[in-house]
Amino acid sequence: MSSTTLRRLIVISLIVLWELLPRAGFIPELFLPSLSSTIAAGWNDAGEYGHALAVTLYEVGISMVFACGGGILAGAIVGSLPRPRVLIMPMISSIYAVPLVILYPVFTVWLGIGSESKIAFAAIYGFLPTMLSTAAGIQTIDPQLVLAARSMGATLSQRLVRVIVPAAIPTVLSGLRVGGALVIVGVVVSEMLISSAGIGYLISRYRTILDSAHVFAGVLLVLAMAIAFNAAIKWIERKASIWQTGSRAGQRAADDITAAAVQPAT
Amino acid sequence: MQPLANVTPLKPAPRAGSIQIRDVGQIFKTPTQDVEALSNVSLEVKPGRFVVLVGPSGCGKSTLLMMMAGLRQQTSGTILINDAPIPQPDPDRVGVVFQEPSLFPWLTAEENVEFPLALRGVAKSERRGKAEDALKLVGLEGFGKRHPHELSGGMKQRVSIARGMVQDPPVLLMDEPFAALDEQTRMTMGDELLRIWAATGKTVVFVTHSLTEAVYLADEVVVMSARPGRIVDHLTISLPRPRTYDMLSGETFGTLRDRIWRHIRKSA
């Protein structure tokens, strides 16, 4: 049996177990409501969940623009210039070790409990790995490729557009993957902490009234969001960098960063 | 000024391929001291000759090659390619092949070969035609659609040679192009290079660490001493062409290789 088939079987059996175990009474409905009652709860209040999803998606979207756009820009600058790299990289790496969620209450003081504070928090949260990854991607570009381009008469801008950017794409994309995932985490977590809208807020509110089915309906939505995001990144990766299979250097650097980046959100 | 054997009809002007190096010196400035890498190097290469530079590590032979390519400027002296200085890389006059094939992994073999043409805005169809010709010349017909990771080490270096020749420059500079290849591939590639050279009549300057390779390939071998690099010997290899594997064990071959080795041992 291929590993893909096996993976699918595992997912399907988990889904089946989610339905059967609570139904059979092995797990109390309070801890884990069955899949069907979870979906039913979500469906019955589709309007409420739809509105919450819209709020969350809006916040995620704006945060991603800031986190990914800003991260790539800052990473490109820091990665290509030695001086800022020496100054900034150690600081960024140290900040990375701090659980940024401790700053969230401060953000609500500055920006209120609406979307602005979530966007600010999630953007900063996703910005760091994207920036670090892009900087690493630029640094790991084989200088020999740039030299070869120069020997063929490439001008500075031609070297940038035709060599440095395509060579950096794989590492930048894996930075986006981590950064984007953290943006989703940042938005949902901040909604759960202090807010008045969004999926995180719904999960948190239904939890206080012990309505497990509605809590899990929210969890399902977040799950779907994360899976959709991951699929989108994979699609872009396939489109933009088929050459990854050939050069693993950049990929390795990205993996190192990814490993360092995964930290508990709260 | 002899015309090239297979100049494309689009560029009928005869081009030379001569190299003149006069009193070239290079000093690297480091924070603590100035290091003299090359001292008083003078060399004249006639069009169509196959010249090999050998010398101990750090003798500046690669540095000299980079200067001929316009990738680095000398501290003193002049370098003329086709009777003109080379203040920056000029792929119309000089093609460069490096030790690493340095192919762009996101491009196919033919896109890699087209790269120098694409930089100058040559039309797609013309580019494709020239890339096909160049790939055919290096024996890679039919491999144009492959990406570098789908090619062996020797094939990658062939693509790199094709890329260096796609603009038909009269001079081809090669910086230890076969050093990363295994022994068998290296021998084959040497023969291939001689075939290509004979077919195109280009001036070739070839840097290597291998004395056997030097004597086997060259018309002339230029021996350099360790830092500061200077030329200590300039031999003409009188072995007939085409060169054959049997010559490697001949007396002439051994004598020539010994003479080079003695210079290198002395200065290393």
XYZ file of C-alpha atoms in Angstrom:
534
model
C 0.000 0.000 0.000
C 1.433 3.391 -0.923
C 2.039 5.893 1.848
C -0.476 8.289 0.278
C -3.231 5.693 0.494
C -2.193 4.907 4.028
C -2.274 8.581 4.980
C -5.760 8.932 3.549
C -6.902 5.840 5.442
C -5.576 7.271 8.700
C -7.412 10.569 8.139
C -10.636 8.749 7.219
C -10.459 6.472 10.264
C -9.842 9.477 12.534
C -12.951 11.120 11.086
C -14.947 7.924 11.564
C -13.692 7.599 15.156
C -14.658 11.217 15.821
C -18.211 10.278 14.803
C -18.419 6.876 16.484
C -16.653 7.251 19.842
C -18.863 10.088 21.216
C -21.989 8.429 19.764
C -21.175 5.133 21.440
C -20.720 6.951 24.727
C -17.010 6.259 25.121
C -16.320 9.989 25.210
C -18.744 12.416 26.894
C -20.314 14.906 24.462
C -18.951 17.726 26.619
C -15.352 16.713 25.883
C -15.822 15.783 22.257
C -19.181 16.123 20.496
C -19.603 13.825 17.510
C -18.653 15.156 14.093
C -22.259 15.223 12.905
C -23.495 17.247 15.875
C -20.516 19.601 15.452
C -21.387 20.221 11.825
C -25.067 20.530 12.693
C -24.237 23.152 15.335
C -22.213 25.102 12.814
C -24.869 24.756 10.122
C -27.706 25.926 12.395
C -25.765 29.096 13.145
C -24.242 29.436 9.689
C -24.897 33.178 9.656
C -22.995 33.726 12.854
C -20.078 31.558 11.726
C -20.058 33.101 8.260
C -19.780 36.559 9.746
C -17.018 35.408 12.117
C -15.161 33.760 9.224
C -15.385 36.958 7.188
C -13.915 38.964 10.068
C -11.110 36.466 10.611
C -10.298 36.153 6.908
C -10.187 39.919 6.608
C -7.757 40.155 9.502
C -5.653 37.270 8.185
C -5.554 38.790 4.702
C -4.386 42.222 5.824
C -1.869 40.725 8.271
C -0.455 38.510 5.518
C 0.127 41.455 3.255
C 2.083 43.182 6.011
C 3.853 40.084 7.300
C 4.779 38.584 3.951
C 5.305 41.754 1.948
C 7.218 43.458 4.713
C 9.065 40.287 5.622
C 10.271 39.671 2.090
C 11.290 43.302 1.612
C 13.116 43.561 4.930
C 14.679 40.126 4.482
C 15.949 41.012 1.019
C 17.545 44.200 2.325
C 19.040 42.602 5.415
C 20.183 39.537 3.473
C 21.955 41.406 0.718
C 23.701 44.097 2.747
C 26.352 42.889 5.199
C 26.204 45.891 7.531
C 22.491 45.755 8.467
C 22.786 42.006 8.687
C 25.438 42.217 11.382
C 23.445 44.859 13.263
C 19.925 43.496 12.972
C 20.056 39.715 12.673
C 21.160 38.979 16.268
C 18.414 41.271 17.582
C 15.741 39.652 15.434
C 16.869 36.198 16.480
C 16.639 37.174 20.160
C 13.195 38.695 19.742
C 12.210 35.443 18.152
C 12.731 33.613 21.423
C 10.246 35.885 23.223
C 6.626 34.674 23.176
C 5.226 37.697 21.397
C 1.728 37.054 22.692
C 2.723 38.825 25.924
C 2.651 42.026 23.886
C -0.934 41.511 22.774
C -2.548 43.227 25.799
C -0.381 46.257 25.042
C -1.648 46.244 21.457
C -5.237 46.303 22.651
C -4.420 49.313 24.782
C -2.932 51.107 21.799
C -5.343 49.987 19.080
C -8.504 48.856 20.864
C -10.103 45.428 20.817
C -11.210 45.606 17.179
C -9.491 44.195 14.117
C -6.593 46.668 14.251
C -4.941 45.108 17.289
C -5.279 41.587 15.801
C -3.816 42.684 12.490
C -0.898 44.413 14.199
C -0.162 41.436 16.398
C -0.512 38.770 13.685
C 1.490 40.824 11.186
C 4.425 41.107 13.573
C 4.039 37.469 14.492
C 4.312 36.306 10.872
C 6.807 38.975 9.828
C 9.794 37.541 11.686
C 10.048 34.069 10.106
C 9.336 35.452 6.650
C 12.073 38.006 7.053
C 14.599 35.557 8.512
C 13.865 33.028 5.792
C 14.181 35.566 2.999
C 17.441 36.879 4.435
C 18.768 33.328 4.618
C 17.531 32.661 1.083
C 19.424 35.635 -0.281
C 22.540 34.690 1.653
C 22.550 31.086 0.480
C 22.495 32.054 -3.201
C 25.552 30.520 -4.827
C 27.888 33.487 -5.524
C 29.204 31.475 -8.460
C 25.855 31.929 -10.235
C 26.108 35.681 -9.858
C 29.717 35.621 -11.078
C 28.713 33.536 -14.098
C 25.929 36.006 -14.918
C 28.432 38.838 -14.628
C 30.814 37.074 -17.015
C 27.963 36.970 -19.519
C 27.589 40.714 -19.281
C 24.575 40.918 -16.944
C 23.993 44.380 -15.501
C 23.214 44.864 -11.815
C 19.453 44.931 -12.386
C 19.628 41.918 -14.714
C 21.519 40.005 -12.057
C 18.837 40.936 -9.518
C 15.833 40.045 -11.673
C 17.209 37.038 -13.550
C 19.472 35.442 -10.949
C 18.988 36.594 -7.378
C 15.179 36.635 -7.312
C 14.631 33.203 -8.910
C 17.433 31.707 -6.833
C 15.807 32.997 -3.639
C 12.266 31.832 -4.439
C 12.363 28.419 -2.698
C 13.583 29.777 0.624
C 11.251 32.753 0.449
C 8.300 30.449 -0.179
C 9.075 28.261 2.796
C 9.365 31.452 4.840
C 5.906 32.416 3.587
C 4.596 29.037 4.617
C 5.750 29.468 8.203
C 4.970 33.177 8.311
C 1.486 32.672 6.883
C 0.705 29.866 9.307
C 1.785 32.057 12.198
C -0.429 34.860 10.916
C -3.432 32.540 11.184
C -2.342 31.498 14.665
C -1.806 35.128 15.664
C -5.241 36.240 14.491
C -7.157 33.352 16.061
C -5.278 33.487 19.363
C -5.702 37.228 19.709
C -9.411 36.856 18.940
C -9.663 34.284 21.680
C -7.946 36.520 24.205
C -9.637 39.893 23.931
C -12.123 40.711 21.190
C -15.705 40.991 20.059
C -15.702 39.195 16.699
C -14.070 36.473 14.653
C -13.794 32.694 14.879
C -11.437 32.821 17.836
C -13.971 34.953 19.681
C -16.772 32.477 18.915
C -14.697 29.527 20.128
C -13.845 31.355 23.316
C -17.438 32.509 23.973
C -19.036 29.082 23.396
C -16.382 27.531 25.629
C -17.444 29.731 28.564
C -21.003 28.427 28.228
C -19.763 24.829 27.763
C -21.347 24.462 24.327
C -18.812 21.981 22.981
C -20.503 21.410 19.612
C -20.260 25.103 18.768
C -16.655 25.260 20.040
C -15.651 22.409 17.742
C -17.509 23.929 14.811
C -15.173 26.911 15.200
C -12.166 24.631 15.501
C -13.181 22.926 12.250
C -13.301 26.269 10.479
C -9.796 27.204 11.655
C -8.588 23.786 10.578
C -10.092 24.243 7.125
C -8.475 27.658 6.863
C -5.019 26.309 7.720
C -5.355 23.409 5.276
C -6.511 25.724 2.486
C -3.579 28.042 3.135
C -1.103 25.179 3.052
C -2.560 23.861 -0.197
C -2.274 27.327 -1.742
C 1.401 27.615 -0.786
C 2.099 24.148 -2.144
C 0.450 25.095 -5.386
C 2.585 28.226 -5.681
C 5.691 26.204 -4.861
C 4.941 23.777 -7.640
C 4.295 26.594 -10.090
C 7.216 28.802 -9.192
C 10.075 26.528 -8.388
C 10.169 23.184 -10.085
C 13.929 23.449 -9.854
C 13.999 22.831 -6.096
C 14.591 19.152 -6.724
C 17.934 20.128 -8.163
C 19.325 22.429 -5.524
C 18.765 21.515 -1.949
C 21.030 24.154 -0.429
C 18.374 26.811 -0.199
C 15.793 24.328 0.950
C 18.012 23.155 3.803
C 18.515 26.692 5.028
C 14.769 27.176 4.959
C 14.187 23.980 6.893
C 16.615 25.104 9.585
C 14.656 28.282 9.982
C 11.363 26.452 9.982
C 12.589 24.199 12.757
C 13.701 27.186 14.805
C 10.477 29.041 14.120
C 8.020 26.571 15.509
C 7.267 27.787 18.957
C 4.152 27.636 21.114
C 1.809 30.446 20.304
C 0.666 31.158 23.819
C 44.325 37.584 -38.028
C 42.924 34.329 -39.270
C 39.184 33.912 -39.836
C 37.314 31.450 -37.663
C 36.399 28.090 -39.058
C 32.650 28.203 -38.490
C 31.737 31.827 -38.063
C 28.011 32.268 -38.366
C 26.990 34.071 -41.560
C 25.337 36.793 -39.439
C 28.739 38.031 -38.249
C 30.968 38.079 -41.302
C 33.609 40.398 -39.832
C 36.791 38.438 -39.156
C 37.685 38.531 -35.494
C 41.058 38.043 -34.032
C 41.200 36.250 -30.710
C 44.599 37.587 -29.761
C 45.537 38.212 -26.146
C 48.298 40.522 -24.991
C 49.231 40.702 -21.346
C 51.889 43.312 -20.501
C 53.571 43.784 -17.122
C 50.442 42.884 -15.226
C 50.593 43.074 -11.448
C 47.908 42.532 -8.844
C 48.004 43.571 -5.214
C 45.228 42.498 -2.849
C 44.708 44.948 -0.038
C 43.731 43.368 3.245
C 43.236 45.270 6.519
C 46.582 44.058 7.871
C 48.827 43.974 4.809
C 49.033 44.179 1.047
C 49.494 40.836 -0.688
C 51.153 40.754 -4.066
C 49.285 38.093 -6.038
C 50.776 38.675 -9.478
C 54.033 40.323 -10.373
C 55.177 41.481 -13.765
C 53.259 38.970 -15.861
C 53.649 39.313 -19.607
C 52.190 36.865 -22.083
C 51.218 36.903 -25.694
C 48.664 34.449 -27.043
C 48.258 34.174 -30.794
C 44.801 33.659 -32.301
C 43.560 30.100 -32.336
C 46.138 28.784 -29.875
C 45.345 26.442 -26.994
C 47.271 27.778 -24.007
C 47.243 26.113 -20.590
C 48.196 27.887 -17.374
C 49.600 25.689 -14.616
C 51.191 26.457 -11.277
C 50.952 25.711 -7.579
C 47.843 26.706 -5.624
C 47.697 30.406 -4.998
C 49.957 31.364 -7.909
C 47.272 33.647 -9.256
C 46.488 31.738 -12.433
C 42.753 31.967 -11.814
C 43.154 35.640 -10.922
C 44.893 36.206 -14.249
C 42.052 34.424 -16.032
C 39.440 36.554 -14.238
C 41.294 39.647 -15.450
C 41.235 38.423 -19.043
C 37.485 37.909 -18.570
C 37.025 41.485 -17.342
C 35.713 40.181 -14.018
C 38.583 41.757 -12.100
C 40.904 44.653 -12.781
C 44.666 44.472 -12.502
C 46.545 46.864 -10.223
C 49.112 47.626 -12.919
C 49.890 46.742 -16.534
C 47.568 46.196 -19.494
C 45.528 43.334 -20.878
C 44.342 43.513 -24.455
C 41.851 41.130 -26.034
C 41.517 41.701 -29.787
C 43.827 44.697 -29.286
C 41.379 46.389 -26.895
C 41.340 46.557 -23.097
C 38.634 44.680 -21.224
C 37.363 46.899 -18.385
C 34.250 44.744 -17.901
C 33.002 41.358 -19.107
C 32.336 41.302 -22.836
C 30.744 38.028 -23.972
C 31.140 39.040 -27.609
C 34.905 38.811 -27.199
C 35.365 36.403 -24.295
C 33.407 33.367 -23.128
C 34.084 31.988 -19.652
C 33.663 28.460 -18.328
C 34.103 27.950 -14.589
C 35.042 24.946 -12.484
C 31.472 24.678 -11.249
C 29.127 24.421 -14.228
C 27.245 27.391 -12.663
C 24.059 26.591 -14.518
C 20.879 28.257 -13.353
C 18.923 25.355 -11.850
C 15.515 26.894 -12.634
C 16.245 27.033 -16.368
C 16.440 24.167 -18.867
C 19.712 23.377 -20.613
C 18.757 25.382 -23.680
C 17.474 28.306 -21.621
C 20.813 28.300 -19.809
C 22.651 28.427 -23.112
C 20.350 31.209 -24.310
C 20.884 33.231 -21.148
C 23.694 35.490 -22.459
C 21.629 36.184 -25.586
C 18.503 36.891 -23.544
C 20.485 39.471 -21.572
C 21.032 41.436 -24.764
C 17.439 41.122 -25.908
C 18.048 38.751 -28.836
C 14.750 37.543 -30.296
C 13.464 34.217 -28.989
C 13.597 32.328 -32.290
C 17.146 33.455 -33.080
C 18.197 32.584 -29.541
C 16.723 29.128 -29.750
C 18.500 28.439 -33.036
C 21.866 29.496 -31.668
C 21.379 27.518 -28.473
C 20.534 24.426 -30.510
C 23.669 24.879 -32.583
C 25.809 25.311 -29.478
C 24.294 22.256 -27.778
C 24.845 20.234 -30.920
C 28.477 21.355 -30.989
C 29.056 20.013 -27.474
C 27.257 16.752 -28.268
C 24.052 17.421 -26.339
C 21.547 17.443 -29.153
C 18.140 16.479 -27.788
C 18.947 17.325 -24.167
C 17.859 20.973 -24.386
C 14.604 20.503 -22.470
C 16.241 18.958 -19.424
C 16.934 20.818 -16.227
C 20.477 20.787 -14.816
C 19.552 18.314 -12.054
C 18.595 15.825 -14.756
C 22.082 15.952 -16.276
C 25.325 14.255 -15.216
C 28.365 16.265 -14.118
C 30.007 15.960 -17.502
C 26.820 16.945 -19.329
C 26.392 20.003 -17.123
C 29.897 21.110 -17.964
C 29.110 20.598 -21.657
C 26.091 22.887 -21.283
C 28.353 25.392 -19.567
C 30.799 25.233 -22.488
C 27.924 25.650 -24.935
C 26.824 28.729 -22.975
C 30.347 30.138 -23.122
C 30.421 29.699 -26.891
C 26.864 30.667 -27.834
C 27.838 34.197 -28.808
C 30.755 32.810 -30.775
C 33.459 34.786 -28.964
C 36.961 34.434 -30.432
C 38.397 33.722 -26.965
C 37.294 31.013 -24.547
C 38.617 31.137 -20.973
C 38.321 27.995 -18.880
C 39.031 27.946 -15.148
C 39.704 24.324 -14.175
C 36.558 23.244 -16.019
C 37.042 19.514 -15.488
C 38.450 19.566 -11.944
C 35.189 18.432 -10.357
C 34.702 15.522 -12.762
C 35.822 11.938 -12.279
C 38.914 10.690 -14.108
C 37.103 8.916 -16.955
C 34.705 11.754 -17.654
C 37.633 14.108 -17.489
C 39.532 12.257 -20.216
C 36.458 12.155 -22.447
C 35.777 15.835 -21.880
C 39.388 16.667 -22.760
C 39.000 14.930 -26.110
C 35.635 16.602 -26.642
C 37.120 20.007 -25.926
C 39.930 19.402 -28.432
C 37.355 18.392 -31.022
C 35.277 21.533 -30.383
C 38.395 23.680 -30.428
C 39.565 22.173 -33.707
C 36.109 22.730 -35.193
C 35.807 26.366 -34.122
C 39.390 27.653 -34.157
C 38.925 29.676 -30.996
C 41.720 30.873 -28.781
C 41.517 28.873 -25.559
C 43.161 29.753 -22.257
C 42.742 26.856 -19.861
C 43.721 26.750 -16.181
C 44.376 23.378 -14.563
C 46.148 21.629 -11.717
C 46.675 18.473 -13.741
C 50.024 18.340 -15.536
C 48.865 15.432 -17.679
C 45.826 17.399 -18.774
C 48.035 20.411 -19.470
C 50.444 18.575 -21.762
C 47.687 16.537 -23.397
C 45.568 19.540 -24.365
C 47.957 22.394 -24.979
C 49.831 24.028 -27.819
C 51.675 25.977 -25.161
C 51.981 25.502 -21.410
C 52.658 28.549 -19.253
C 54.097 27.655 -15.844
C 53.620 30.087 -12.978
C 55.376 30.277 -9.620
C 53.805 30.600 -6.197
C 52.901 33.967 -4.706
C 53.663 36.447 -6.032
C 52.676 34.698 -9.244
C 55.038 35.200 -12.151
C 55.723 33.225 -15.301
C 58.715 30.904 -14.851
C 58.475 28.863 -18.036
C 56.655 28.884 -21.348
C 56.800 25.561 -23.208
C 55.636 24.731 -26.688
C 54.093 21.277 -26.845
C 55.182 19.868 -30.158
C 53.160 16.643 -29.943
C 51.200 16.120 -33.155
C 47.453 16.517 -33.353
C 45.046 14.907 -32.949
C 46.340 13.919 -29.567
C 45.809 10.283 -28.660
C 45.746 8.281 -25.481
C 48.954 6.444 -26.504
C 50.920 9.669 -26.325
C 50.412 9.763 -22.549
C 52.937 6.954 -22.127
C 55.394 8.276 -24.727
C 58.833 9.682 -23.953
C 58.130 13.214 -25.200
C 55.076 13.425 -22.994
C 57.013 12.296 -19.931
C 59.877 14.729 -20.551
C 57.522 17.670 -20.913
C 55.536 16.757 -17.819
C 58.741 16.316 -15.783
C 59.993 19.725 -16.819
C 56.758 21.367 -15.638
C 56.721 19.379 -12.425
C 60.297 20.445 -11.574
C 59.272 24.120 -11.836
C 56.254 23.619 -9.666
C 58.095 21.627 -7.012
C 60.783 24.300 -6.847
C 58.361 27.147 -6.296
C 55.817 25.435 -4.065
